[in-house]
Amino acid sequence: MDDLDRAIIALLQQDIPLNETPYASLAAQLSLSPEELLERLGSLQERGCLRRVGAVLRHQKAGFTANAMGVWEVPPQEIERVGPIMASFPEVTHCYERPTFPDWSYNLYTMIHGKDPKACERVAEMISQRTGITRYRLLFSLRELKKTSMSYF
Amino acid sequence: MDALDKQLLNRLQKGLPLVPRPFEAIGEELGIGEAETLARVRQLKARGIVRRLGGIFDSRNLGFQSTLVALQVPEDRVEEAAAAINAYPEVTHHYLRDHERYNLWFTLIASNEARIQEILEEISRRIAPAAIRNLPAKRFFKIQVDLPL
C-alpha cells in the first residue's frame, strides 16, 4: 500500500462519476492514465483491499423496510456447523461470531432484511428449523440513527 | 422501479467491471444500451435508492479494526447519546433497537485497536451509559455481498 493506493481509496470511497468513462474521469484527477488506474484497482482487488466498485443501497427505499439483528445462543462446538447454514440464507447479509458476557449469552449474529417485521420473523424461524438452534432473539431496528460509508484516508 | 431497474440494482450490487466503459458492459448483459443504463443509474441515485456507487473496501485488509458496540441508555437520554456517538467519523452505522437492556447499537471502524479503546472510553465518560459492551467479531461467516431484489 503506497501513497497512490491511499489517494485512489480516498477518491473511490466517494461516489464515482456517472458518465460513460468513470475510471478515465477518476484517473485524470489523480494524473494517471485510465489503464494505470484500472491496473491499480485490479491489484487492490487481488490483495483483498477492494471488494468491488459497486452500489450500496438504501435498504428502506429499495423495499426492505425491516431489519432485524438476530442474536443466537449456539453451543461453542456447534458454531462451525451452524455459521455456514445461517450465512446461506439470501436475506442474511452478515453472519459473525462475537464474544459473550455474563448477562449476554448470544454468540452468533445475523443481519436479516425483509419487506416487513413478519418476513424477518419467518426467516429467523426457518433458520431455527434448519440449524436446530432455538434460543434466539430478534432485535428490530426502531430508528436508523446513522448510516455512512467509512472514510479511510 | 420496474423489473429492469431491479435487475440493474442486483447487477450494480455485484460490482462494475473494471473496464473503460463499465455501463456499456452492464447494459449489454441486460440487453439495453449504454445511454439507457446510465440514465437509469442516475435515476436510482437521484431517488436515493442507491446510497453510493463507489469503491467498497475490506477494512480489515486495509489494516483497520472494527467492532460492534451495544449500549444501555435510558429512553430520555437517547437523543443526547446518539448525538455524542454520531459525532465520531469512525461510527458508520448506528441503530436504536427494541431490547429491554441494550438499546443502542453502533459499528466502529478505526485505524487501530488503541483508537477503538480511546473512543469507547470517551463515550463511557461523556454519556455514562448504564452498560457498554464491546463485541468485536471473532469469526466471519458472511460479510455483506448483496441483497437480491
mmCIF file of C-alpha atoms in Angstrom:
data_model
loop_
_atom_site.group_PDB
_atom_site.id
_atom_site.type_symbol
_atom_site.label_atom_id
_atom_site.label_comp_id
_atom_site.label_asym_id
_atom_site.label_seq_id
_atom_site.Cartn_x
_atom_site.Cartn_y
_atom_site.Cartn_z
ATOM 1 C CA MET A 1 0.000 0.000 0.000
ATOM 2 C CA ASP A 2 1.642 3.241 -1.113
ATOM 3 C CA ASP A 3 0.562 6.891 -1.259
ATOM 4 C CA LEU A 4 -1.013 6.390 -4.667
ATOM 5 C CA ASP A 5 -3.120 3.467 -3.377
ATOM 6 C CA ARG A 6 -4.269 5.660 -0.494
ATOM 7 C CA ALA A 7 -5.127 8.502 -2.893
ATOM 8 C CA ILE A 8 -7.113 6.048 -5.044
ATOM 9 C CA ILE A 9 -9.021 4.761 -1.999
ATOM 10 C CA ALA A 10 -9.704 8.334 -0.806
ATOM 11 C CA LEU A 11 -11.302 9.044 -4.192
ATOM 12 C CA LEU A 12 -13.169 5.753 -4.634
ATOM 13 C CA GLN A 13 -14.666 5.820 -1.118
ATOM 14 C CA GLN A 14 -16.855 8.625 -2.512
ATOM 15 C CA ASP A 15 -19.226 8.350 -5.466
ATOM 16 C CA ILE A 16 -17.741 7.631 -8.862
ATOM 17 C CA PRO A 17 -18.859 9.967 -11.665
ATOM 18 C CA LEU A 18 -21.889 8.725 -13.571
ATOM 19 C CA ASN A 19 -20.611 9.150 -17.119
ATOM 20 C CA GLU A 20 -19.533 6.808 -19.926
ATOM 21 C CA THR A 21 -15.920 6.611 -18.735
ATOM 22 C CA PRO A 22 -15.914 6.974 -14.930
ATOM 23 C CA TYR A 23 -12.466 5.408 -14.464
ATOM 24 C CA ALA A 24 -10.931 7.811 -17.000
ATOM 25 C CA SER A 25 -12.506 10.749 -15.112
ATOM 26 C CA LEU A 26 -11.094 9.467 -11.808
ATOM 27 C CA ALA A 27 -7.704 8.742 -13.358
ATOM 28 C CA ALA A 28 -7.496 12.330 -14.638
ATOM 29 C CA GLN A 29 -8.000 13.614 -11.071
ATOM 30 C CA LEU A 30 -5.019 11.508 -9.991
ATOM 31 C CA SER A 31 -2.879 12.408 -13.035
ATOM 32 C CA LEU A 32 -2.900 8.762 -14.095
ATOM 33 C CA SER A 33 -3.824 7.145 -17.385
ATOM 34 C CA PRO A 34 -7.100 5.188 -17.307
ATOM 35 C CA GLU A 35 -5.086 1.974 -17.841
ATOM 36 C CA GLU A 36 -2.875 2.723 -14.837
ATOM 37 C CA LEU A 37 -5.906 3.291 -12.604
ATOM 38 C CA LEU A 38 -7.644 0.096 -13.772
ATOM 39 C CA GLU A 39 -4.423 -1.832 -13.145
ATOM 40 C CA ARG A 40 -4.147 -0.398 -9.629
ATOM 41 C CA LEU A 41 -7.798 -1.212 -8.900
ATOM 42 C CA GLY A 42 -7.264 -4.769 -10.126
ATOM 43 C CA SER A 43 -4.258 -5.093 -7.849
ATOM 44 C CA LEU A 44 -6.148 -3.682 -4.830
ATOM 45 C CA GLN A 45 -8.867 -6.220 -5.564
ATOM 46 C CA GLU A 46 -6.370 -9.103 -5.827
ATOM 47 C CA ARG A 47 -4.881 -8.118 -2.471
ATOM 48 C CA GLY A 48 -8.354 -8.154 -0.920
ATOM 49 C CA CYS A 49 -8.393 -4.416 -0.117
ATOM 50 C CA LEU A 50 -11.070 -3.553 -2.675
ATOM 51 C CA ARG A 51 -14.085 -5.857 -2.685
ATOM 52 C CA ARG A 52 -15.719 -4.227 -5.695
ATOM 53 C CA VAL A 53 -16.752 -0.959 -7.250
ATOM 54 C CA GLY A 54 -20.461 -1.235 -6.727
ATOM 55 C CA ALA A 55 -23.725 0.072 -5.366
ATOM 56 C CA VAL A 56 -24.623 0.412 -1.698
ATOM 57 C CA LEU A 57 -28.409 0.585 -1.379
ATOM 58 C CA ARG A 58 -30.667 2.490 0.949
ATOM 59 C CA HIS A 59 -32.454 -0.630 2.099
ATOM 60 C CA GLN A 60 -35.691 1.122 3.103
ATOM 61 C CA LYS A 61 -36.044 2.777 -0.287
ATOM 62 C CA ALA A 62 -35.234 -0.491 -2.049
ATOM 63 C CA GLY A 63 -38.238 -2.106 -0.337
ATOM 64 C CA PHE A 64 -36.520 -3.680 2.674
ATOM 65 C CA THR A 65 -38.269 -1.655 5.351
ATOM 66 C CA ALA A 66 -37.474 -4.021 8.219
ATOM 67 C CA ASN A 67 -34.082 -5.031 9.504
ATOM 68 C CA ALA A 68 -33.573 -7.309 12.445
ATOM 69 C CA MET A 69 -30.370 -8.230 14.180
ATOM 70 C CA GLY A 70 -30.793 -11.884 15.029
ATOM 71 C CA VAL A 71 -28.731 -12.953 18.032
ATOM 72 C CA TRP A 72 -28.344 -16.687 18.602
ATOM 73 C CA GLU A 73 -27.126 -18.737 21.523
ATOM 74 C CA VAL A 74 -25.121 -21.503 19.880
ATOM 75 C CA PRO A 75 -23.125 -24.120 21.806
ATOM 76 C CA PRO A 76 -19.449 -23.306 21.038
ATOM 77 C CA GLN A 77 -18.799 -26.724 19.457
ATOM 78 C CA GLU A 78 -21.751 -26.144 17.078
ATOM 79 C CA ILE A 79 -20.649 -22.776 15.680
ATOM 80 C CA GLU A 80 -18.607 -24.239 12.789
ATOM 81 C CA ARG A 81 -21.649 -26.230 11.654
ATOM 82 C CA VAL A 82 -24.302 -23.569 12.209
ATOM 83 C CA GLY A 83 -22.495 -20.455 10.887
ATOM 84 C CA PRO A 84 -22.407 -21.557 7.225
ATOM 85 C CA ILE A 85 -26.090 -22.598 7.313
ATOM 86 C CA MET A 86 -27.144 -19.181 8.618
ATOM 87 C CA ALA A 87 -24.873 -17.483 6.077
ATOM 88 C CA SER A 88 -26.530 -19.397 3.223
ATOM 89 C CA PHE A 89 -29.848 -17.513 3.587
ATOM 90 C CA PRO A 90 -30.059 -14.712 0.975
ATOM 91 C CA GLU A 91 -31.935 -12.481 3.448
ATOM 92 C CA VAL A 92 -28.928 -12.684 5.788
ATOM 93 C CA THR A 93 -26.322 -10.096 4.783
ATOM 94 C CA HIS A 94 -23.871 -10.564 7.670
ATOM 95 C CA CYS A 95 -23.153 -13.508 9.959
ATOM 96 C CA TYR A 96 -20.477 -13.110 12.648
ATOM 97 C CA GLU A 97 -19.433 -14.791 15.859
ATOM 98 C CA ARG A 98 -18.976 -12.328 18.736
ATOM 99 C CA PRO A 99 -17.969 -12.643 22.420
ATOM 100 C CA THR A 100 -20.435 -13.353 25.229
ATOM 101 C CA PHE A 101 -20.810 -11.766 28.678
ATOM 102 C CA PRO A 102 -22.399 -12.968 31.922
ATOM 103 C CA ASP A 103 -25.600 -11.059 31.063
ATOM 104 C CA TRP A 104 -25.387 -11.740 27.314
ATOM 105 C CA SER A 105 -25.113 -15.346 26.165
ATOM 106 C CA TYR A 106 -25.746 -14.767 22.429
ATOM 107 C CA ASN A 107 -22.663 -15.527 20.354
ATOM 108 C CA LEU A 108 -23.789 -15.659 16.704
ATOM 109 C CA TYR A 109 -25.213 -12.602 14.930
ATOM 110 C CA THR A 110 -27.189 -12.433 11.688
ATOM 111 C CA MET A 111 -28.431 -9.269 9.987
ATOM 112 C CA ILE A 112 -31.799 -10.133 8.442
ATOM 113 C CA HIS A 113 -33.531 -7.875 5.903
ATOM 114 C CA GLY A 114 -37.206 -8.132 4.970
ATOM 115 C CA LYS A 115 -40.205 -6.329 3.498
ATOM 116 C CA ASP A 116 -41.732 -6.140 6.994
ATOM 117 C CA PRO A 117 -41.059 -7.483 10.510
ATOM 118 C CA LYS A 118 -43.110 -10.614 9.814
ATOM 119 C CA ALA A 119 -40.837 -11.503 6.901
ATOM 120 C CA CYS A 120 -37.786 -11.220 9.178
ATOM 121 C CA GLU A 121 -39.507 -13.418 11.762
ATOM 122 C CA ARG A 122 -40.247 -16.053 9.122
ATOM 123 C CA VAL A 123 -36.591 -16.112 8.048
ATOM 124 C CA ALA A 124 -35.500 -16.493 11.683
ATOM 125 C CA GLU A 125 -37.950 -19.372 12.143
ATOM 126 C CA MET A 126 -36.549 -21.098 9.047
ATOM 127 C CA ILE A 127 -33.001 -20.570 10.313
ATOM 128 C CA SER A 128 -34.012 -22.031 13.659
ATOM 129 C CA GLN A 129 -35.553 -25.080 11.989
ATOM 130 C CA ARG A 130 -32.583 -25.653 9.689
ATOM 131 C CA THR A 131 -29.982 -25.287 12.444
ATOM 132 C CA GLY A 132 -31.816 -26.642 15.482
ATOM 133 C CA ILE A 133 -30.856 -23.505 17.438
ATOM 134 C CA THR A 134 -33.916 -22.423 19.402
ATOM 135 C CA ARG A 135 -32.545 -19.814 21.794
ATOM 136 C CA TYR A 136 -32.532 -16.555 19.868
ATOM 137 C CA ARG A 137 -33.845 -13.010 19.823
ATOM 138 C CA LEU A 138 -34.636 -10.603 17.007
ATOM 139 C CA LEU A 139 -33.667 -7.018 17.778
ATOM 140 C CA PHE A 140 -35.598 -4.902 15.293
ATOM 141 C CA SER A 141 -34.305 -1.523 14.282
ATOM 142 C CA LEU A 142 -36.656 1.152 15.637
ATOM 143 C CA ARG A 143 -34.668 4.051 14.205
ATOM 144 C CA GLU A 144 -31.658 4.455 11.976
ATOM 145 C CA LEU A 145 -29.510 6.957 13.852
ATOM 146 C CA LYS A 146 -26.586 6.975 11.418
ATOM 147 C CA LYS A 147 -25.519 5.215 8.252
ATOM 148 C CA THR A 148 -22.466 6.262 6.284
ATOM 149 C CA SER A 149 -19.546 4.738 4.449
ATOM 150 C CA MET A 150 -16.179 4.831 6.161
ATOM 151 C CA SER A 151 -13.673 7.497 5.125
ATOM 152 C CA TYR A 152 -10.392 5.606 5.377
ATOM 153 C CA PHE A 153 -7.919 8.235 4.188
ATOM 154 C CA MET B 1 -38.944 0.868 -10.010
ATOM 155 C CA ASP B 2 -39.587 -1.654 -12.806
ATOM 156 C CA ALA B 3 -38.226 -5.144 -13.387
ATOM 157 C CA LEU B 4 -35.267 -3.797 -15.325
ATOM 158 C CA ASP B 5 -34.359 -1.401 -12.502
ATOM 159 C CA LYS B 6 -34.328 -4.355 -10.113
ATOM 160 C CA GLN B 7 -32.083 -6.358 -12.434
ATOM 161 C CA LEU B 8 -29.829 -3.340 -12.743
ATOM 162 C CA LEU B 9 -29.668 -2.881 -8.949
ATOM 163 C CA ASN B 10 -28.766 -6.534 -8.494
ATOM 164 C CA ARG B 11 -26.041 -6.136 -11.104
ATOM 165 C CA LEU B 12 -24.720 -2.901 -9.588
ATOM 166 C CA GLN B 13 -24.540 -4.525 -6.144
ATOM 167 C CA LYS B 14 -22.298 -7.251 -7.559
ATOM 168 C CA GLY B 15 -19.914 -4.604 -8.832
ATOM 169 C CA LEU B 16 -18.990 -2.770 -12.022
ATOM 170 C CA PRO B 17 -16.453 -4.459 -14.273
ATOM 171 C CA LEU B 18 -13.034 -2.813 -14.257
ATOM 172 C CA VAL B 19 -13.174 -1.864 -17.932
ATOM 173 C CA PRO B 20 -13.062 1.564 -19.630
ATOM 174 C CA ARG B 21 -16.846 1.633 -20.304
ATOM 175 C CA PRO B 22 -18.463 -0.277 -17.413
ATOM 176 C CA PHE B 23 -22.026 0.950 -18.054
ATOM 177 C CA GLU B 24 -21.834 -0.198 -21.655
ATOM 178 C CA ALA B 25 -20.723 -3.643 -20.440
ATOM 179 C CA ILE B 26 -23.541 -3.901 -17.884
ATOM 180 C CA GLY B 27 -26.094 -2.632 -20.404
ATOM 181 C CA GLU B 28 -25.028 -5.344 -22.821
ATOM 182 C CA GLU B 29 -25.678 -8.008 -20.171
ATOM 183 C CA LEU B 30 -29.155 -6.585 -19.539
ATOM 184 C CA GLY B 31 -29.952 -6.036 -23.219
ATOM 185 C CA ILE B 32 -30.033 -2.237 -23.072
ATOM 186 C CA GLY B 33 -27.728 0.445 -24.412
ATOM 187 C CA GLU B 34 -25.127 2.441 -22.527
ATOM 188 C CA ALA B 35 -27.228 5.635 -22.588
ATOM 189 C CA GLU B 36 -30.279 3.948 -21.055
ATOM 190 C CA THR B 37 -28.142 2.145 -18.470
ATOM 191 C CA LEU B 38 -26.584 5.425 -17.361
ATOM 192 C CA ALA B 39 -29.942 7.219 -17.328
ATOM 193 C CA ARG B 40 -31.390 4.510 -15.085
ATOM 194 C CA VAL B 41 -28.376 4.516 -12.761
ATOM 195 C CA ARG B 42 -28.628 8.315 -12.422
ATOM 196 C CA GLN B 43 -32.349 7.964 -11.641
ATOM 197 C CA LEU B 44 -31.732 5.293 -8.980
ATOM 198 C CA LYS B 45 -29.106 7.541 -7.413
ATOM 199 C CA ALA B 46 -31.294 10.663 -7.606
ATOM 200 C CA ARG B 47 -34.200 8.814 -5.978
ATOM 201 C CA GLY B 48 -31.932 7.748 -3.144
ATOM 202 C CA ILE B 49 -32.336 4.014 -3.758
ATOM 203 C CA VAL B 50 -28.604 3.822 -4.437
ATOM 204 C CA ARG B 51 -26.909 5.456 -1.458
ATOM 205 C CA ARG B 52 -23.471 5.353 -3.034
ATOM 206 C CA LEU B 53 -21.889 3.941 -6.158
ATOM 207 C CA GLY B 54 -18.200 3.619 -5.483
ATOM 208 C CA GLY B 55 -15.424 1.513 -4.029
ATOM 209 C CA ILE B 56 -16.400 -0.982 -1.351
ATOM 210 C CA PHE B 57 -13.346 -1.784 0.723
ATOM 211 C CA ASP B 58 -12.378 -4.517 3.164
ATOM 212 C CA SER B 59 -11.493 -2.590 6.296
ATOM 213 C CA ARG B 60 -9.531 -5.499 7.800
ATOM 214 C CA ASN B 61 -7.367 -5.942 4.738
ATOM 215 C CA LEU B 62 -6.716 -2.196 4.766
ATOM 216 C CA GLY B 63 -5.318 -2.719 8.273
ATOM 217 C CA PHE B 64 -8.301 -1.209 10.100
ATOM 218 C CA GLN B 65 -10.025 -2.669 13.152
ATOM 219 C CA SER B 66 -13.780 -2.774 13.542
ATOM 220 C CA THR B 67 -16.252 -3.675 16.227
ATOM 221 C CA LEU B 68 -19.911 -3.644 17.225
ATOM 222 C CA VAL B 69 -20.842 -1.824 20.422
ATOM 223 C CA ALA B 70 -24.016 -2.228 22.490
ATOM 224 C CA LEU B 71 -25.119 0.386 24.999
ATOM 225 C CA GLN B 72 -27.811 0.640 27.612
ATOM 226 C CA VAL B 73 -29.104 4.207 27.676
ATOM 227 C CA PRO B 74 -32.349 5.420 29.284
ATOM 228 C CA GLU B 75 -35.004 6.382 26.740
ATOM 229 C CA ASP B 76 -34.992 10.058 27.649
ATOM 230 C CA ARG B 77 -31.242 10.270 27.004
ATOM 231 C CA VAL B 78 -31.152 8.535 23.631
ATOM 232 C CA GLU B 79 -31.047 11.791 21.596
ATOM 233 C CA GLU B 80 -28.164 13.208 23.580
ATOM 234 C CA ALA B 81 -26.245 9.923 23.488
ATOM 235 C CA ALA B 82 -26.847 9.479 19.748
ATOM 236 C CA ALA B 83 -25.520 12.970 19.022
ATOM 237 C CA ALA B 84 -22.362 12.330 21.055
ATOM 238 C CA ILE B 85 -21.763 8.917 19.436
ATOM 239 C CA ASN B 86 -22.539 10.002 15.874
ATOM 240 C CA ALA B 87 -20.059 12.866 16.114
ATOM 241 C CA TYR B 88 -17.250 10.325 15.615
ATOM 242 C CA PRO B 89 -16.478 9.792 11.905
ATOM 243 C CA GLU B 90 -15.377 6.279 12.919
ATOM 244 C CA VAL B 91 -19.014 5.427 13.784
ATOM 245 C CA THR B 92 -20.504 4.223 10.482
ATOM 246 C CA HIS B 93 -23.823 2.551 11.419
ATOM 247 C CA HIS B 94 -25.968 3.275 14.453
ATOM 248 C CA TYR B 95 -29.439 1.937 15.327
ATOM 249 C CA LEU B 96 -31.969 2.203 18.116
ATOM 250 C CA ARG B 97 -33.155 -1.384 18.661
ATOM 251 C CA ASP B 98 -36.003 -2.922 20.632
ATOM 252 C CA HIS B 99 -34.298 -4.635 23.531
ATOM 253 C CA GLU B 100 -35.129 -4.074 27.185
ATOM 254 C CA ARG B 101 -31.486 -3.654 28.115
ATOM 255 C CA TYR B 102 -29.188 -2.950 25.170
ATOM 256 C CA ASN B 103 -30.970 -0.364 23.020
ATOM 257 C CA LEU B 104 -28.197 1.475 21.157
ATOM 258 C CA TRP B 105 -26.035 -0.491 18.701
ATOM 259 C CA PHE B 106 -23.299 1.019 16.584
ATOM 260 C CA THR B 107 -20.374 -0.102 14.464
ATOM 261 C CA LEU B 108 -16.965 1.452 14.797
ATOM 262 C CA ILE B 109 -14.048 1.319 12.338
ATOM 263 C CA ALA B 110 -10.666 2.739 13.344
ATOM 264 C CA SER B 111 -7.079 2.540 12.181
ATOM 265 C CA ASN B 112 -6.005 0.616 15.298
ATOM 266 C CA GLU B 113 -7.229 -1.040 18.484
ATOM 267 C CA ALA B 114 -5.925 1.773 20.700
ATOM 268 C CA ARG B 115 -8.152 4.274 18.892
ATOM 269 C CA ILE B 116 -11.166 1.990 19.395
ATOM 270 C CA GLN B 117 -10.447 1.796 23.122
ATOM 271 C CA GLU B 118 -9.962 5.567 23.279
ATOM 272 C CA ILE B 119 -13.341 6.228 21.623
ATOM 273 C CA LEU B 120 -15.115 3.722 23.884
ATOM 274 C CA GLU B 121 -13.590 5.325 26.976
ATOM 275 C CA GLU B 122 -14.591 8.798 25.820
ATOM 276 C CA ILE B 123 -18.143 7.649 25.108
ATOM 277 C CA SER B 124 -18.344 5.979 28.524
ATOM 278 C CA ARG B 125 -17.192 9.176 30.185
ATOM 279 C CA ARG B 126 -19.401 11.520 28.204
ATOM 280 C CA ILE B 127 -22.704 9.688 28.292
ATOM 281 C CA ALA B 128 -22.220 7.383 31.309
ATOM 282 C CA PRO B 129 -24.332 4.512 29.891
ATOM 283 C CA ALA B 130 -25.757 2.001 32.363
ATOM 284 C CA ALA B 131 -23.804 -0.648 30.430
ATOM 285 C CA ILE B 132 -21.469 -0.778 27.439
ATOM 286 C CA ARG B 133 -20.375 -3.932 25.608
ATOM 287 C CA ASN B 134 -17.587 -4.123 23.050
ATOM 288 C CA LEU B 135 -18.390 -7.014 20.678
ATOM 289 C CA PRO B 136 -15.600 -7.394 18.097
ATOM 290 C CA ALA B 137 -16.182 -10.237 15.627
ATOM 291 C CA LYS B 138 -14.268 -13.431 16.361
ATOM 292 C CA ARG B 139 -15.242 -15.285 13.183
ATOM 293 C CA PHE B 140 -16.821 -14.168 9.918
ATOM 294 C CA PHE B 141 -19.265 -16.482 8.184
ATOM 295 C CA LYS B 142 -20.729 -13.884 5.821
ATOM 296 C CA ILE B 143 -19.734 -10.343 5.006
ATOM 297 C CA GLN B 144 -22.384 -8.433 3.115
ATOM 298 C CA VAL B 145 -22.294 -9.392 -0.528
ATOM 299 C CA ASP B 146 -25.573 -8.071 -1.844
ATOM 300 C CA LEU B 147 -29.269 -8.104 -1.155
ATOM 301 C CA PRO B 148 -31.176 -9.640 -4.083
ATOM 302 C CA LEU B 149 -34.262 -7.649 -5.120
#
